[in-house]
PDB file of N, CA and C in Angstrom:
ATOM      1  N   LEU A   1     -26.920  85.748  77.031  1.00 49.00           N
ATOM      2  CA  LEU A   1     -26.060  86.236  78.099  1.00 49.00           C
ATOM      3  C   LEU A   1     -25.266  87.370  77.612  1.00 49.00           C
ATOM      4  N   LEU A   2     -25.683  88.382  78.411  1.00 49.00           N
ATOM      5  CA  LEU A   2     -24.964  89.830  77.979  1.00 49.00           C
ATOM      6  C   LEU A   2     -24.005  90.163  79.024  1.00 49.00           C
ATOM      7  N   ASN A   3     -22.795  90.725  78.647  1.00 48.00           N
ATOM      8  CA  ASN A   3     -22.095  91.633  79.485  1.00 48.00           C
ATOM      9  C   ASN A   3     -22.303  92.862  79.888  1.00 48.00           C
ATOM     10  N   THR A   4     -22.881  93.448  81.008  1.00 53.00           N
ATOM     11  CA  THR A   4     -23.326  94.726  81.098  1.00 53.00           C
ATOM     12  C   THR A   4     -22.238  95.646  81.790  1.00 53.00           C
ATOM     13  N   SER A   5     -21.119  95.417  81.986  1.00 50.00           N
ATOM     14  CA  SER A   5     -20.181  95.979  82.417  1.00 50.00           C
ATOM     15  C   SER A   5     -19.898  97.393  81.555  1.00 50.00           C
ATOM     16  N   SER A   6     -19.919  98.488  82.440  1.00 59.00           N
ATOM     17  CA  SER A   6     -19.611  99.845  81.958  1.00 59.00           C
ATOM     18  C   SER A   6     -18.636 100.133  81.135  1.00 59.00           C
ATOM     19  N   SER A   7     -17.440  99.481  81.601  1.00 63.00           N
ATOM     20  CA  SER A   7     -16.124  99.611  80.986  1.00 63.00           C
ATOM     21  C   SER A   7     -16.097  98.606  79.458  1.00 63.00           C
ATOM     22  N   GLY A   8     -16.912  97.826  79.362  1.00 61.00           N
ATOM     23  CA  GLY A   8     -16.936  96.899  78.250  1.00 61.00           C
ATOM     24  C   GLY A   8     -15.946  95.748  78.446  1.00 61.00           C
ATOM     25  N   GLU A   9     -15.122  95.666  79.758  1.00 67.00           N
ATOM     26  CA  GLU A   9     -14.435  94.716  79.801  1.00 67.00           C
ATOM     27  C   GLU A   9     -15.139  93.327  80.525  1.00 67.00           C
ATOM     28  N   PHE A  10     -14.992  92.179  80.361  1.00 62.00           N
ATOM     29  CA  PHE A  10     -15.618  91.018  80.730  1.00 62.00           C
ATOM     30  C   PHE A  10     -15.565  91.002  82.127  1.00 62.00           C
ATOM     31  N   SER A  11     -16.951  91.098  82.695  1.00 65.00           N
ATOM     32  CA  SER A  11     -17.161  90.624  84.171  1.00 65.00           C
ATOM     33  C   SER A  11     -18.142  89.915  84.767  1.00 65.00           C
ATOM     34  N   HIS A  12     -17.609  88.850  85.538  1.00 64.00           N
ATOM     35  CA  HIS A  12     -18.673  87.717  85.684  1.00 64.00           C
ATOM     36  C   HIS A  12     -19.893  88.322  86.310  1.00 64.00           C
ATOM     37  N   ASP A  13     -19.656  89.385  87.311  1.00 68.00           N
ATOM     38  CA  ASP A  13     -20.849  89.880  88.119  1.00 68.00           C
ATOM     39  C   ASP A  13     -21.714  90.590  87.348  1.00 68.00           C
ATOM     40  N   ALA A  14     -21.087  91.431  86.268  1.00 64.00           N
ATOM     41  CA  ALA A  14     -21.839  92.058  85.424  1.00 64.00           C
ATOM     42  C   ALA A  14     -22.698  91.459  84.282  1.00 64.00           C
ATOM     43  N   GLN A  15     -22.716  90.018  84.293  1.00 68.00           N
ATOM     44  CA  GLN A  15     -23.454  89.397  83.199  1.00 68.00           C
ATOM     45  C   GLN A  15     -24.871  89.210  83.412  1.00 68.00           C
ATOM     46  N   THR A  16     -25.746  89.235  82.512  1.00 70.00           N
ATOM     47  CA  THR A  16     -27.011  89.115  82.859  1.00 70.00           C
ATOM     48  C   THR A  16     -27.803  88.402  81.523  1.00 70.00           C
ATOM     49  N   CYS A  17     -28.912  87.889  81.937  1.00 76.00           N
ATOM     50  CA  CYS A  17     -29.339  86.913  80.819  1.00 76.00           C
ATOM     51  C   CYS A  17     -30.618  87.671  80.144  1.00 76.00           C
ATOM     52  N   ARG A  18     -30.885  87.506  79.038  1.00 77.00           N
ATOM     53  CA  ARG A  18     -31.988  88.245  78.337  1.00 77.00           C
ATOM     54  C   ARG A  18     -32.670  87.239  77.430  1.00 77.00           C
ATOM     55  N   GLN A  19     -34.166  87.169  77.303  1.00 85.00           N
ATOM     56  CA  GLN A  19     -34.924  86.422  76.526  1.00 85.00           C
ATOM     57  C   GLN A  19     -34.673  86.868  75.178  1.00 85.00           C
ATOM     58  N   CYS A  20     -34.782  85.898  74.126  1.00 88.00           N
ATOM     59  CA  CYS A  20     -34.838  86.355  72.758  1.00 88.00           C
ATOM     60  C   CYS A  20     -36.086  86.940  72.489  1.00 88.00           C
ATOM     61  N   VAL A  21     -36.161  87.666  71.483  1.00 89.00           N
ATOM     62  CA  VAL A  21     -37.436  88.501  71.218  1.00 89.00           C
ATOM     63  C   VAL A  21     -38.366  87.532  70.481  1.00 89.00           C
ATOM     64  N   VAL A  22     -39.628  87.345  71.281  1.00 89.00           N
ATOM     65  CA  VAL A  22     -40.644  86.344  70.402  1.00 89.00           C
ATOM     66  C   VAL A  22     -41.117  87.007  69.052  1.00 89.00           C
ATOM     67  N   GLY A  23     -41.190  86.192  67.998  1.00 90.00           N
ATOM     68  CA  GLY A  23     -41.357  86.736  66.634  1.00 90.00           C
ATOM     69  C   GLY A  23     -40.248  87.182  65.895  1.00 90.00           C
ATOM     70  N   LEU A  24     -39.060  87.813  66.439  1.00 91.00           N
ATOM     71  CA  LEU A  24     -37.878  88.095  65.464  1.00 91.00           C
ATOM     72  C   LEU A  24     -36.770  87.290  65.790  1.00 91.00           C
ATOM     73  N   GLU A  25     -36.448  86.649  67.021  1.00 92.00           N
ATOM     74  CA  GLU A  25     -35.169  85.868  67.454  1.00 92.00           C
ATOM     75  C   GLU A  25     -35.672  84.366  67.678  1.00 92.00           C
ATOM     76  N   PHE A  26     -34.367  83.595  67.783  1.00 91.00           N
ATOM     77  CA  PHE A  26     -34.435  82.210  68.298  1.00 91.00           C
ATOM     78  C   PHE A  26     -33.078  82.047  68.988  1.00 91.00           C
ATOM     79  N   ILE A  27     -33.039  80.764  69.617  1.00 91.00           N
ATOM     80  CA  ILE A  27     -31.833  80.406  70.145  1.00 91.00           C
ATOM     81  C   ILE A  27     -31.961  78.840  70.167  1.00 91.00           C
ATOM     82  N   ILE A  28     -30.791  78.229  69.825  1.00 91.00           N
ATOM     83  CA  ILE A  28     -30.978  76.695  69.841  1.00 91.00           C
ATOM     84  C   ILE A  28     -30.207  76.211  71.004  1.00 91.00           C
ATOM     85  N   ASP A  29     -28.982  76.760  71.347  1.00 89.00           N
ATOM     86  CA  ASP A  29     -28.288  76.460  72.520  1.00 89.00           C
ATOM     87  C   ASP A  29     -27.996  77.450  73.507  1.00 89.00           C
ATOM     88  N   PRO A  30     -28.328  77.952  74.371  1.00 87.00           N
ATOM     89  CA  PRO A  30     -28.232  79.152  75.087  1.00 87.00           C
ATOM     90  C   PRO A  30     -26.652  79.088  75.688  1.00 87.00           C
ATOM     91  N   ASN A  31     -26.267  77.822  76.104  1.00 86.00           N
ATOM     92  CA  ASN A  31     -24.868  77.978  76.434  1.00 86.00           C
ATOM     93  C   ASN A  31     -23.654  77.934  75.609  1.00 86.00           C
ATOM     94  N   ARG A  32     -24.118  77.866  74.287  1.00 87.00           N
ATOM     95  CA  ARG A  32     -22.999  78.104  73.326  1.00 87.00           C
ATOM     96  C   ARG A  32     -23.467  79.126  72.407  1.00 87.00           C
ATOM     97  N   HIS A  33     -24.652  79.911  72.026  1.00 88.00           N
ATOM     98  CA  HIS A  33     -25.011  80.768  71.052  1.00 88.00           C
ATOM     99  C   HIS A  33     -25.585  82.044  71.829  1.00 88.00           C
ATOM    100  N   SER A  34     -25.765  82.909  71.046  1.00 89.00           N
ATOM    101  CA  SER A  34     -26.421  84.010  71.107  1.00 89.00           C
ATOM    102  C   SER A  34     -27.938  84.023  70.359  1.00 89.00           C
ATOM    103  N   CYS A  35     -28.987  85.024  70.749  1.00 91.00           N
ATOM    104  CA  CYS A  35     -30.181  84.983  69.881  1.00 91.00           C
ATOM    105  C   CYS A  35     -29.722  85.391  68.616  1.00 91.00           C
ATOM    106  N   GLN A  36     -30.684  84.662  67.505  1.00 92.00           N
ATOM    107  CA  GLN A  36     -30.388  84.611  65.938  1.00 92.00           C
ATOM    108  C   GLN A  36     -31.600  85.372  65.434  1.00 92.00           C
ATOM    109  N   SER A  37     -31.378  86.073  64.623  1.00 93.00           N
ATOM    110  CA  SER A  37     -32.402  86.675  63.767  1.00 93.00           C
ATOM    111  C   SER A  37     -33.351  85.462  63.271  1.00 93.00           C
ATOM    112  N   CYS A  38     -34.798  85.677  63.121  1.00 94.00           N
ATOM    113  CA  CYS A  38     -35.506  84.865  62.655  1.00 94.00           C
ATOM    114  C   CYS A  38     -35.697  84.479  60.908  1.00 94.00           C
ATOM    115  N   PRO A  39     -35.302  83.489  60.402  1.00 96.00           N
ATOM    116  CA  PRO A  39     -35.147  83.826  58.743  1.00 96.00           C
ATOM    117  C   PRO A  39     -36.630  83.970  58.491  1.00 96.00           C
ATOM    118  N   VAL A  40     -36.622  84.445  57.316  1.00 95.00           N
ATOM    119  CA  VAL A  40     -37.827  84.865  56.400  1.00 95.00           C
ATOM    120  C   VAL A  40     -39.001  83.879  56.429  1.00 95.00           C
ATOM    121  N   GLY A  41     -38.653  82.543  56.379  1.00 96.00           N
ATOM    122  CA  GLY A  41     -39.453  81.405  56.213  1.00 96.00           C
ATOM    123  C   GLY A  41     -39.762  80.838  57.381  1.00 96.00           C
ATOM    124  N   GLY A  42     -39.782  81.535  58.452  1.00 95.00           N
ATOM    125  CA  GLY A  42     -40.198  80.809  59.793  1.00 95.00           C
ATOM    126  C   GLY A  42     -40.895  81.960  60.741  1.00 95.00           C
ATOM    127  N   THR A  43     -41.465  81.224  61.906  1.00 94.00           N
ATOM    128  CA  THR A  43     -41.934  82.274  62.657  1.00 94.00           C
ATOM    129  C   THR A  43     -41.104  81.787  63.890  1.00 94.00           C
ATOM    130  N   CYS A  44     -40.652  83.016  64.925  1.00 92.00           N
ATOM    131  CA  CYS A  44     -39.658  82.525  65.853  1.00 92.00           C
ATOM    132  C   CYS A  44     -40.525  82.623  66.987  1.00 92.00           C
ATOM    133  N   THR A  45     -40.237  81.824  67.960  1.00 87.00           N
ATOM    134  CA  THR A  45     -41.102  81.484  69.416  1.00 87.00           C
ATOM    135  C   THR A  45     -40.105  81.849  70.289  1.00 87.00           C
ATOM    136  N   GLY A  46     -38.722  82.496  70.175  1.00 81.00           N
ATOM    137  CA  GLY A  46     -37.754  82.840  71.091  1.00 81.00           C
ATOM    138  C   GLY A  46     -36.998  81.904  71.426  1.00 81.00           C
ATOM    139  N   VAL A  47     -37.456  80.548  71.453  1.00 81.00           N
ATOM    140  CA  VAL A  47     -36.764  79.294  71.982  1.00 81.00           C
ATOM    141  C   VAL A  47     -36.353  78.336  70.537  1.00 81.00           C
ATOM    142  N   GLY A  48     -37.285  78.482  69.521  1.00 87.00           N
ATOM    143  CA  GLY A  48     -37.526  77.683  68.265  1.00 87.00           C
ATOM    144  C   GLY A  48     -37.916  78.297  67.348  1.00 87.00           C
ATOM    145  N   LEU A  49     -38.236  77.622  66.302  1.00 92.00           N
ATOM    146  CA  LEU A  49     -38.692  78.124  64.820  1.00 92.00           C
ATOM    147  C   LEU A  49     -40.013  77.227  64.468  1.00 92.00           C
ATOM    148  N   VAL A  50     -41.132  77.995  64.092  1.00 94.00           N
ATOM    149  CA  VAL A  50     -42.031  77.285  63.332  1.00 94.00           C
ATOM    150  C   VAL A  50     -42.093  77.342  61.882  1.00 94.00           C
ATOM    151  N   PRO A  51     -42.146  76.459  60.940  1.00 96.00           N
ATOM    152  CA  PRO A  51     -42.137  76.982  59.599  1.00 96.00           C
ATOM    153  C   PRO A  51     -43.589  77.497  59.119  1.00 96.00           C
ATOM    154  N   LYS A  52     -43.115  78.622  58.386  1.00 96.00           N
ATOM    155  CA  LYS A  52     -44.489  79.061  57.853  1.00 96.00           C
ATOM    156  C   LYS A  52     -44.961  78.401  56.393  1.00 96.00           C
ATOM    157  N   VAL A  53     -44.190  77.494  55.901  1.00 95.00           N
ATOM    158  CA  VAL A  53     -44.790  76.799  54.995  1.00 95.00           C
ATOM    159  C   VAL A  53     -45.031  75.149  55.354  1.00 95.00           C
ATOM    160  N   GLU A  54     -46.194  74.824  55.417  1.00 94.00           N
ATOM    161  CA  GLU A  54     -46.483  73.429  55.813  1.00 94.00           C
ATOM    162  C   GLU A  54     -45.683  72.397  54.997  1.00 94.00           C
ATOM    163  N   GLY A  55     -44.987  71.586  55.560  1.00 93.00           N
ATOM    164  CA  GLY A  55     -44.423  70.479  54.760  1.00 93.00           C
ATOM    165  C   GLY A  55     -42.766  71.018  54.554  1.00 93.00           C
ATOM    166  N   SER A  56     -42.340  72.065  54.878  1.00 94.00           N
ATOM    167  CA  SER A  56     -40.968  72.220  54.722  1.00 94.00           C
ATOM    168  C   SER A  56     -40.162  71.590  56.139  1.00 94.00           C
ATOM    169  N   VAL A  57     -38.998  71.258  55.763  1.00 95.00           N
ATOM    170  CA  VAL A  57     -38.321  70.737  56.822  1.00 95.00           C
ATOM    171  C   VAL A  57     -36.920  71.513  57.225  1.00 95.00           C
ATOM    172  N   TRP A  58     -36.974  71.927  58.438  1.00 96.00           N
ATOM    173  CA  TRP A  58     -35.882  72.400  58.961  1.00 96.00           C
ATOM    174  C   TRP A  58     -35.041  71.741  59.920  1.00 96.00           C
ATOM    175  N   LYS A  59     -33.747  71.794  59.976  1.00 95.00           N
ATOM    176  CA  LYS A  59     -32.730  71.093  60.722  1.00 95.00           C
ATOM    177  C   LYS A  59     -32.061  72.225  61.740  1.00 95.00           C
ATOM    178  N   ALA A  60     -31.830  71.875  62.856  1.00 94.00           N
ATOM    179  CA  ALA A  60     -31.019  72.454  63.727  1.00 94.00           C
ATOM    180  C   ALA A  60     -29.594  72.294  63.577  1.00 94.00           C
ATOM    181  N   ASP A  61     -28.674  73.356  63.318  1.00 95.00           N
ATOM    182  CA  ASP A  61     -27.480  73.302  62.966  1.00 95.00           C
ATOM    183  C   ASP A  61     -26.688  73.695  64.514  1.00 95.00           C
ATOM    184  N   TYR A  62     -26.177  72.707  64.965  1.00 93.00           N
ATOM    185  CA  TYR A  62     -25.831  73.101  66.706  1.00 93.00           C
ATOM    186  C   TYR A  62     -24.348  73.689  66.427  1.00 93.00           C
ATOM    187  N   ASP A  63     -23.515  73.433  65.379  1.00 94.00           N
ATOM    188  CA  ASP A  63     -22.335  73.947  65.424  1.00 94.00           C
ATOM    189  C   ASP A  63     -22.473  75.642  65.097  1.00 94.00           C
ATOM    190  N   LEU A  64     -23.306  75.974  64.286  1.00 92.00           N
ATOM    191  CA  LEU A  64     -23.523  77.313  63.940  1.00 92.00           C
ATOM    192  C   LEU A  64     -24.675  77.968  64.688  1.00 92.00           C
ATOM    193  N   GLY A  65     -25.551  77.345  65.359  1.00 93.00           N
ATOM    194  CA  GLY A  65     -26.554  77.928  66.228  1.00 93.00           C
ATOM    195  C   GLY A  65     -27.741  78.261  65.335  1.00 93.00           C
ATOM    196  N   VAL A  66     -27.973  77.967  64.203  1.00 94.00           N
ATOM    197  CA  VAL A  66     -28.968  78.567  63.335  1.00 94.00           C
ATOM    198  C   VAL A  66     -29.651  77.267  62.757  1.00 94.00           C
ATOM    199  N   TYR A  67     -31.041  77.538  62.171  1.00 94.00           N
ATOM    200  CA  TYR A  67     -31.684  76.486  61.697  1.00 94.00           C
ATOM    201  C   TYR A  67     -31.450  76.716  59.955  1.00 94.00           C
ATOM    202  N   ARG A  68     -31.545  75.442  59.485  1.00 95.00           N
ATOM    203  CA  ARG A  68     -31.281  75.365  58.077  1.00 95.00           C
ATOM    204  C   ARG A  68     -32.439  74.532  57.476  1.00 95.00           C
ATOM    205  N   LEU A  69     -32.949  75.259  56.234  1.00 95.00           N
ATOM    206  CA  LEU A  69     -33.936  74.825  55.509  1.00 95.00           C
ATOM    207  C   LEU A  69     -33.465  73.652  54.575  1.00 95.00           C
ATOM    208  N   MET A  70     -33.999  72.600  54.884  1.00 93.00           N
ATOM    209  CA  MET A  70     -33.497  71.454  54.187  1.00 93.00           C
ATOM    210  C   MET A  70     -34.359  71.262  52.802  1.00 93.00           C
ATOM    211  N   THR A  71     -35.751  71.299  53.000  1.00 91.00           N
ATOM    212  CA  THR A  71     -36.513  70.851  51.718  1.00 91.00           C
ATOM    213  C   THR A  71     -37.734  71.737  51.939  1.00 91.00           C
ATOM    214  N   CYS A  72     -38.362  72.056  50.815  1.00 91.00           N
ATOM    215  CA  CYS A  72     -39.721  72.458  50.694  1.00 91.00           C
ATOM    216  C   CYS A  72     -41.001  71.520  49.840  1.00 91.00           C
ATOM    217  N   PRO A  73     -42.068  71.795  50.145  1.00 89.00           N
ATOM    218  CA  PRO A  73     -43.102  70.911  49.409  1.00 89.00           C
ATOM    219  C   PRO A  73     -43.027  71.165  47.940  1.00 89.00           C
ATOM    220  N   THR A  74     -43.497  70.242  47.342  1.00 84.00           N
ATOM    221  CA  THR A  74     -43.622  70.414  45.829  1.00 84.00           C
ATOM    222  C   THR A  74     -44.221  71.778  45.441  1.00 84.00           C
ATOM    223  N   GLY A  75     -43.533  72.307  44.360  1.00 85.00           N
ATOM    224  CA  GLY A  75     -44.167  73.950  44.042  1.00 85.00           C
ATOM    225  C   GLY A  75     -43.570  74.848  44.462  1.00 85.00           C
ATOM    226  N   TYR A  76     -42.542  74.597  45.392  1.00 90.00           N
ATOM    227  CA  TYR A  76     -41.567  75.613  46.184  1.00 90.00           C
ATOM    228  C   TYR A  76     -40.212  75.143  45.765  1.00 90.00           C
ATOM    229  N   ARG A  77     -39.331  76.472  45.915  1.00 90.00           N
ATOM    230  CA  ARG A  77     -37.985  76.264  45.879  1.00 90.00           C
ATOM    231  C   ARG A  77     -37.220  76.650  47.187  1.00 90.00           C
ATOM    232  N   VAL A  78     -36.095  76.175  47.499  1.00 92.00           N
ATOM    233  CA  VAL A  78     -35.269  76.254  48.649  1.00 92.00           C
ATOM    234  C   VAL A  78     -34.536  77.654  48.303  1.00 92.00           C
ATOM    235  N   LEU A  79     -34.760  78.731  49.303  1.00 91.00           N
ATOM    236  CA  LEU A  79     -34.063  79.932  48.901  1.00 91.00           C
ATOM    237  C   LEU A  79     -33.407  80.170  50.122  1.00 91.00           C
ATOM    238  N   ASN A  80     -31.630  80.155  50.184  1.00 89.00           N
ATOM    239  CA  ASN A  80     -31.139  80.323  51.349  1.00 89.00           C
ATOM    240  C   ASN A  80     -29.722  80.942  51.046  1.00 89.00           C
ATOM    241  N   THR A  81     -29.476  81.592  50.054  1.00 86.00           N
ATOM    242  CA  THR A  81     -28.281  81.945  49.746  1.00 86.00           C
ATOM    243  C   THR A  81     -28.687  83.639  49.399  1.00 86.00           C
ATOM    244  N   THR A  82     -27.484  84.457  49.281  1.00 87.00           N
ATOM    245  CA  THR A  82     -27.381  85.811  48.912  1.00 87.00           C
ATOM    246  C   THR A  82     -27.274  85.788  47.235  1.00 87.00           C
ATOM    247  N   SER A  83     -27.100  87.093  46.684  1.00 86.00           N
ATOM    248  CA  SER A  83     -27.063  86.983  45.222  1.00 86.00           C
ATOM    249  C   SER A  83     -25.462  86.495  44.947  1.00 86.00           C
ATOM    250  N   ASP A  84     -24.766  86.376  45.835  1.00 90.00           N
ATOM    251  CA  ASP A  84     -23.253  86.128  45.553  1.00 90.00           C
ATOM    252  C   ASP A  84     -23.240  84.517  45.851  1.00 90.00           C
ATOM    253  N   GLY A  85     -24.175  83.734  46.317  1.00 87.00           N
ATOM    254  CA  GLY A  85     -24.314  82.394  46.565  1.00 87.00           C
ATOM    255  C   GLY A  85     -23.954  81.737  47.927  1.00 87.00           C
ATOM    256  N   SER A  86     -23.588  82.884  48.904  1.00 91.00           N
ATOM    257  CA  SER A  86     -23.246  82.580  50.033  1.00 91.00           C
ATOM    258  C   SER A  86     -24.268  82.142  51.133  1.00 91.00           C
ATOM    259  N   PHE A  87     -24.221  81.246  51.817  1.00 90.00           N
ATOM    260  CA  PHE A  87     -25.462  80.858  52.743  1.00 90.00           C
ATOM    261  C   PHE A  87     -25.876  82.326  53.389  1.00 90.00           C
ATOM    262  N   SER A  88     -27.179  82.457  53.820  1.00 92.00           N
ATOM    263  CA  SER A  88     -27.515  83.374  54.796  1.00 92.00           C
ATOM    264  C   SER A  88     -28.814  82.602  55.456  1.00 92.00           C
ATOM    265  N   PRO A  89     -28.479  82.681  56.504  1.00 92.00           N
ATOM    266  CA  PRO A  89     -29.514  82.030  57.552  1.00 92.00           C
ATOM    267  C   PRO A  89     -30.883  82.909  57.594  1.00 92.00           C
ATOM    268  N   ALA A  90     -30.816  84.162  57.735  1.00 92.00           N
ATOM    269  CA  ALA A  90     -31.671  85.208  57.788  1.00 92.00           C
ATOM    270  C   ALA A  90     -32.602  84.985  56.510  1.00 92.00           C
ATOM    271  N   LEU A  91     -32.131  84.659  55.327  1.00 93.00           N
ATOM    272  CA  LEU A  91     -33.047  84.995  53.752  1.00 93.00           C
ATOM    273  C   LEU A  91     -33.538  83.368  53.895  1.00 93.00           C
ATOM    274  N   GLN A  92     -33.409  82.650  54.434  1.00 95.00           N
ATOM    275  CA  GLN A  92     -33.934  81.197  54.153  1.00 95.00           C
ATOM    276  C   GLN A  92     -35.621  81.196  54.083  1.00 95.00           C
ATOM    277  N   GLU A  93     -36.017  80.782  52.967  1.00 96.00           N
ATOM    278  CA  GLU A  93     -37.603  80.409  52.986  1.00 96.00           C
ATOM    279  C   GLU A  93     -37.781  79.695  52.024  1.00 96.00           C
ATOM    280  N   CYS A  94     -38.956  79.017  51.928  1.00 94.00           N
ATOM    281  CA  CYS A  94     -39.608  78.212  50.693  1.00 94.00           C
ATOM    282  C   CYS A  94     -40.563  79.264  49.905  1.00 94.00           C
ATOM    283  N   ALA A  95     -40.085  79.534  48.551  1.00 92.00           N
ATOM    284  CA  ALA A  95     -40.600  80.430  47.693  1.00 92.00           C
ATOM    285  C   ALA A  95     -41.401  79.640  46.543  1.00 92.00           C
ATOM    286  N   PHE A  96     -42.543  80.348  46.274  1.00 90.00           N
ATOM    287  CA  PHE A  96     -43.222  79.833  45.208  1.00 90.00           C
ATOM    288  C   PHE A  96     -42.385  79.842  43.769  1.00 90.00           C
ATOM    289  N   CYS A  97     -42.542  78.820  43.171  1.00 89.00           N
ATOM    290  CA  CYS A  97     -42.220  79.061  41.591  1.00 89.00           C
ATOM    291  C   CYS A  97     -42.892  79.570  40.856  1.00 89.00           C
ATOM    292  N   PRO A  98     -42.407  80.568  40.000  1.00 89.00           N
ATOM    293  CA  PRO A  98     -43.169  81.519  39.180  1.00 89.00           C
ATOM    294  C   PRO A  98     -43.843  80.702  38.271  1.00 89.00           C
ATOM    295  N   PRO A  99     -44.775  81.592  37.636  1.00 91.00           N
ATOM    296  CA  PRO A  99     -45.916  80.986  36.435  1.00 91.00           C
ATOM    297  C   PRO A  99     -45.037  80.279  35.684  1.00 91.00           C
ATOM    298  N   GLY A 100     -45.624  79.168  35.013  1.00 91.00           N
ATOM    299  CA  GLY A 100     -45.017  78.147  33.956  1.00 91.00           C
ATOM    300  C   GLY A 100     -43.331  77.586  34.379  1.00 91.00           C
ATOM    301  N   ARG A 101     -43.105  77.495  35.752  1.00 90.00           N
ATOM    302  CA  ARG A 101     -42.090  76.899  36.281  1.00 90.00           C
ATOM    303  C   ARG A 101     -42.471  75.972  37.377  1.00 90.00           C
ATOM    304  N   GLU A 102     -41.726  74.996  37.810  1.00 87.00           N
ATOM    305  CA  GLU A 102     -42.302  74.220  38.628  1.00 87.00           C
ATOM    306  C   GLU A 102     -40.919  73.469  39.473  1.00 87.00           C
ATOM    307  N   CYS A 103     -41.169  72.915  40.407  1.00 82.00           N
ATOM    308  CA  CYS A 103     -39.977  72.266  41.384  1.00 82.00           C
ATOM    309  C   CYS A 103     -40.776  70.836  41.510  1.00 82.00           C
ATOM    310  N   THR A 104     -39.995  69.698  41.123  1.00 78.00           N
ATOM    311  CA  THR A 104     -40.634  68.636  41.345  1.00 78.00           C
ATOM    312  C   THR A 104     -39.645  67.500  42.231  1.00 78.00           C
ATOM    313  N   THR A 105     -38.440  67.795  42.522  1.00 77.00           N
ATOM    314  CA  THR A 105     -37.416  67.181  43.027  1.00 77.00           C
ATOM    315  C   THR A 105     -37.546  67.678  44.560  1.00 77.00           C
ATOM    316  N   ARG A 106     -37.091  66.724  45.544  1.00 71.00           N
ATOM    317  CA  ARG A 106     -37.393  66.805  46.924  1.00 71.00           C
ATOM    318  C   ARG A 106     -36.614  68.190  47.300  1.00 71.00           C
ATOM    319  N   VAL A 107     -35.375  68.031  46.879  1.00 78.00           N
ATOM    320  CA  VAL A 107     -34.609  69.462  47.310  1.00 78.00           C
ATOM    321  C   VAL A 107     -34.612  70.198  45.862  1.00 78.00           C
ATOM    322  N   CYS A 108     -35.089  71.422  46.084  1.00 82.00           N
ATOM    323  CA  CYS A 108     -35.120  72.041  44.541  1.00 82.00           C
ATOM    324  C   CYS A 108     -34.764  73.768  44.876  1.00 82.00           C
ATOM    325  N   GLU A 109     -33.702  74.002  44.393  1.00 83.00           N
ATOM    326  CA  GLU A 109     -33.314  75.389  44.395  1.00 83.00           C
ATOM    327  C   GLU A 109     -33.383  76.256  43.338  1.00 83.00           C
ATOM    328  N   ASP A 110     -33.938  75.686  42.100  1.00 85.00           N
ATOM    329  CA  ASP A 110     -34.139  76.306  41.044  1.00 85.00           C
ATOM    330  C   ASP A 110     -35.158  75.790  40.016  1.00 85.00           C
ATOM    331  N   CYS A 111     -36.343  76.525  39.983  1.00 87.00           N
ATOM    332  CA  CYS A 111     -37.619  76.002  39.258  1.00 87.00           C
ATOM    333  C   CYS A 111     -37.409  75.826  37.996  1.00 87.00           C
ATOM    334  N   GLN A 112     -37.856  74.759  37.634  1.00 88.00           N
ATOM    335  CA  GLN A 112     -37.452  74.532  35.896  1.00 88.00           C
ATOM    336  C   GLN A 112     -38.785  74.748  35.221  1.00 88.00           C
ATOM    337  N   LEU A 113     -38.729  74.808  33.711  1.00 90.00           N
ATOM    338  CA  LEU A 113     -39.910  75.014  32.826  1.00 90.00           C
ATOM    339  C   LEU A 113     -40.809  73.927  33.193  1.00 90.00           C
ATOM    340  N   CYS A 114     -42.131  74.316  33.111  1.00 88.00           N
ATOM    341  CA  CYS A 114     -43.174  73.006  32.985  1.00 88.00           C
ATOM    342  C   CYS A 114     -43.053  72.269  31.846  1.00 88.00           C
ATOM    343  N   LEU A 115     -43.157  71.029  31.951  1.00 80.00           N
ATOM    344  CA  LEU A 115     -43.066  70.077  30.647  1.00 80.00           C
ATOM    345  C   LEU A 115     -44.660  69.908  29.922  1.00 80.00           C
TER     346      LEU A 115
END
């Protein structure tokens, strides 16, 4: 829902709806949230998210209006934070572990050396 008033002030009559951009955005609840950027690890349909990695589990966070990457399949780690450790909805993805490292736990955020 956008306010298209030329003055920038709220105007009920100047409100218009716009669809989220397919491939770039999604929206969980149009009555509460605006369109959100698609996370790196998903493909956005405009109204939802399709995981890029089969077996990854995403959960809708209705409070924030974003999807949260919960788990990745074996061999992948969950990436969902910036370099300072804060949560980033847009950066979420299942990333391959580098050669010589592995993830064997259900929720893995740091690949361990192979045994």
